[in-house]
């Protein structure tokens, strides 16, 4: 079990969500959600299909603006920032990078270029710089290439650097998405069902990779996942959602024993 | 195997030929003379029709099969086989002499060929730049712009009006035209930021029509459909020159502008900006989620494309010495878009080839006069069926990785 706490202050939060709700017209997709991710933690968000997990991700990454509540981020600079309704690219620039449930790579760009896109917000060549291609631009460009290649190596894709990303096998595409997210130098990595569609062996490798990445890049991880084995062994804390509400939180053990969670997953007991 | 295939093709071609002959029989065979009140039966026409369509269909089916077999080969080998054309452009040993020869030929052209030929080539070069400009918006950033000709009109009228009212020269207006183009690019860019795909296409189509209709109907401003005549040709340090020399002069100006445009677009394509455009084209949501400012990237693409079109507008006005709204119809936008799609979206070399093909083909097919547009359309269909990615498939750059840092 990877529950051993990294030596952080108990309240070293990097993301805290208070009372967040999201309404689509009359539909309440999220209702008064509270959630906190602390420095160096791996936090899992689980729940049945349609519980609002991806909506939650979309709310904190600026794709949707939450109807109520607050989302605060504590980036590496140490300045508390309110994220509600911030533009998606600025959320990423702040240091919260995500992957997608249904892989969203740039299919006709090479694997290397996909990662290079992640470097975009940390570099600054403008139109003139690109046209003149002075020494500064060339140095920056080479740095982007080298650091992106370095990241590809971290996820074991260096041999496929010049392949079009649409030609990569499924598992490799998932890892490439993680590398792309890491390229933005995040303090919080948001993974939306990273193990979806993977076989047990690949899932195991993915788990080890997440642990390695957390140590090496000093990132916190918030992940949505359905693979219970992976969630239970990987996460420090778990939030369980059902019908847009958080119904239980705690360590994997606590959550596993919570009768409400068992009911949500296995259905109402007839004699209860 | 092959023999069986041939047999199958012959059978299908035969069926197609018989069917087509049957369908066209009434118009091809029967001729009714209403004056003489006679009916002539021209059975031979039926045979011509059947034989012609049989041959065409056979070639068509065989070509289609070859294309599919080519595709299958690619899948089996795992890597895409390139056409001889693409390989030629990739081989550095061939590229340099080819470029040198091309440059010398381009410089010598007006001295070898007639003024008429030079004039045609100037038009083709204008479309090369227009194609490269639209290639930024459509090919790289994936923003389907059907009103591109509007920016061309902006440039042309900027020069025409400033020259008419204030006597400003070509070289003064050229940068002003670029600025006007960028301004109008942003003007169109802002309202369509949220749109994409078909919706974007319709709004830009509307924008193109609005510009043309304003020019046509606001007579006090633009002199309406009669246009503006007697626009000055580009100045040459105050040296007077003849019409013939003017063509040569404008040809060289265009040659310079084309090279500048190729340089700029090629560099942009493989830069941080160009990659952001590609990402925008591939997946807008992922692009923004990875920290790229969509708004900026889109506005930049619109403004740059518009700037190039507007520059060409200025040259066009100076070349023809006359502008009127009829030069800026939707047909022009469609033509430029065809250049980009046919040449190969996102490929600089492809767009240049596309521009020459689409501009020069109709010129040199004048010999077939009335069948010109028919042949032109057929050529486009054939290219699109057999080369759906365009003449030159856009390829991504292979980046050089520093061994020391990557080690």
XYZ file of C-alpha atoms in Angstrom, chain A residues 54-236:
183
model
C -15.482 13.967 -15.499
C -17.768 16.973 -14.994
C -15.767 17.638 -11.852
C -12.544 17.560 -13.877
C -14.034 19.880 -16.462
C -15.072 22.298 -13.720
C -11.660 22.557 -12.128
C -9.811 22.843 -15.440
C -11.895 25.711 -16.729
C -13.741 23.844 -19.448
C -16.939 24.540 -17.475
C -17.454 27.374 -15.011
C -18.904 25.979 -11.766
C -22.319 27.368 -10.883
C -21.510 27.706 -7.188
C -18.611 27.238 -4.834
C -14.898 27.873 -4.897
C -11.906 26.150 -6.404
C -8.552 27.240 -5.041
C -5.163 26.197 -6.317
C -1.855 26.637 -4.547
C 0.798 26.616 -7.277
C 4.517 26.277 -6.661
C 4.865 30.051 -6.406
C 2.883 29.719 -3.196
C 0.215 32.235 -4.146
C -3.342 31.049 -3.618
C -5.381 31.368 -6.833
C -9.114 31.089 -7.406
C -9.587 28.869 -10.437
C -13.366 29.152 -11.009
C -14.078 30.226 -14.557
C -10.414 30.735 -15.374
C -9.634 30.054 -19.032
C -8.550 26.466 -19.651
C -5.146 27.385 -20.996
C -4.447 29.593 -17.979
C -5.371 26.774 -15.613
C -2.806 24.677 -17.410
C -0.269 27.472 -17.278
C -0.917 27.720 -13.546
C 0.201 24.124 -13.248
C -2.800 21.824 -13.412
C -2.439 19.524 -16.395
C -4.902 16.857 -17.405
C -5.373 13.843 -19.603
C -8.644 12.820 -21.192
C -10.944 9.867 -20.741
C -11.191 9.348 -24.490
C -7.615 9.988 -25.569
C -7.225 13.402 -27.150
C -3.808 13.463 -28.731
C -3.001 15.410 -31.889
C -3.190 12.476 -34.321
C -1.220 13.830 -37.283
C 1.611 15.141 -35.185
C 4.499 12.962 -34.082
C 4.778 11.683 -30.530
C 7.637 14.094 -29.925
C 5.617 17.004 -31.237
C 2.715 16.110 -29.008
C 4.986 16.498 -26.005
C 6.467 19.658 -27.494
C 2.990 21.185 -27.501
C 3.023 20.742 -23.745
C 6.124 22.943 -23.610
C 4.283 25.712 -25.437
C 3.141 27.620 -22.357
C 6.640 27.536 -20.848
C 8.312 29.005 -23.930
C 7.795 32.296 -25.659
C 8.951 32.487 -29.291
C 6.644 34.882 -31.113
C 5.891 35.330 -34.810
C 8.911 37.507 -35.435
C 11.187 35.176 -33.518
C 9.870 32.225 -35.498
C 10.461 33.964 -38.829
C 13.902 35.352 -38.040
C 14.965 32.245 -36.123
C 17.752 33.983 -34.237
C 20.110 32.243 -31.814
C 17.670 32.695 -28.912
C 14.871 31.015 -30.812
C 17.091 28.172 -31.945
C 18.340 27.571 -28.418
C 14.796 27.552 -27.066
C 13.664 25.241 -29.856
C 16.479 22.791 -29.180
C 15.693 22.886 -25.473
C 12.064 22.094 -26.194
C 13.098 19.161 -28.386
C 15.555 17.799 -25.861
C 13.337 18.129 -22.813
C 10.418 16.615 -24.711
C 12.537 13.674 -25.768
C 13.630 13.304 -22.163
C 9.970 13.061 -21.132
C 9.290 10.484 -23.814
C 12.057 8.393 -22.312
C 10.447 8.683 -18.907
C 7.287 7.065 -20.224
C 9.213 4.597 -22.377
C 8.249 5.988 -25.779
C 11.599 7.291 -27.019
C 11.709 4.710 -29.819
C 8.445 6.030 -31.197
C 9.401 9.710 -31.009
C 8.931 10.301 -34.726
C 5.850 8.160 -35.208
C 2.548 9.863 -35.825
C 0.651 9.621 -32.581
C -2.355 8.057 -34.332
C -0.133 5.088 -35.215
C 0.869 4.357 -31.626
C -0.670 1.399 -29.820
C -3.436 2.202 -27.370
C -1.398 1.872 -24.174
C 1.368 4.009 -25.645
C -1.150 6.710 -26.516
C -2.265 6.831 -22.887
C 1.320 7.169 -21.716
C 1.995 9.809 -24.348
C -0.897 11.841 -22.976
C 0.688 11.709 -19.536
C 4.062 12.783 -20.956
C 2.358 15.666 -22.741
C 0.719 16.763 -19.504
C 4.033 16.518 -17.637
C 5.662 18.738 -20.250
C 3.620 21.672 -18.934
C 5.469 21.383 -15.591
C 2.391 20.833 -13.472
C 2.156 20.693 -9.695
C -1.040 18.706 -10.019
C -1.619 15.986 -12.566
C -5.246 15.193 -13.371
C -5.677 11.755 -14.917
C -9.102 10.860 -16.309
C -9.351 7.053 -16.364
C -5.732 6.412 -17.331
C -6.158 2.642 -17.183
C -9.318 2.452 -19.273
C -8.998 -0.250 -21.916
C -5.709 -1.585 -20.589
C -4.976 -5.207 -19.759
C -3.870 -6.166 -16.202
C -0.184 -6.130 -17.143
C -0.420 -2.669 -18.669
C -2.418 -1.447 -15.687
C 0.299 -2.618 -13.353
C 2.955 -0.852 -15.409
C 0.849 2.288 -15.429
C 0.531 2.170 -11.663
C 4.275 1.896 -11.238
C 4.738 4.738 -13.661
C 2.397 7.018 -11.715
C 4.283 6.277 -8.503
C 7.586 6.955 -10.230
C 6.329 10.188 -11.757
C 5.057 11.414 -8.418
C 8.475 10.962 -6.846
C 10.482 12.278 -9.726
C 8.431 15.320 -10.683
C 7.134 16.065 -7.178
C 3.593 16.268 -8.460
C 0.353 15.510 -6.731
C -2.040 13.307 -8.651
C -5.813 13.358 -8.813
C -7.188 10.478 -10.828
C -10.532 9.145 -11.912
C -10.439 5.393 -12.230
C -12.691 2.368 -12.410
C -10.042 -0.268 -11.875
C -10.542 -0.939 -8.149
C -7.380 -2.921 -7.718
C -5.331 -0.080 -9.044
C -7.205 2.576 -7.070
C -6.944 0.689 -3.796
C -3.221 0.065 -4.070
C -2.205 3.378 -5.577
C -4.112 6.108 -3.803
C -3.494 7.778 -0.486
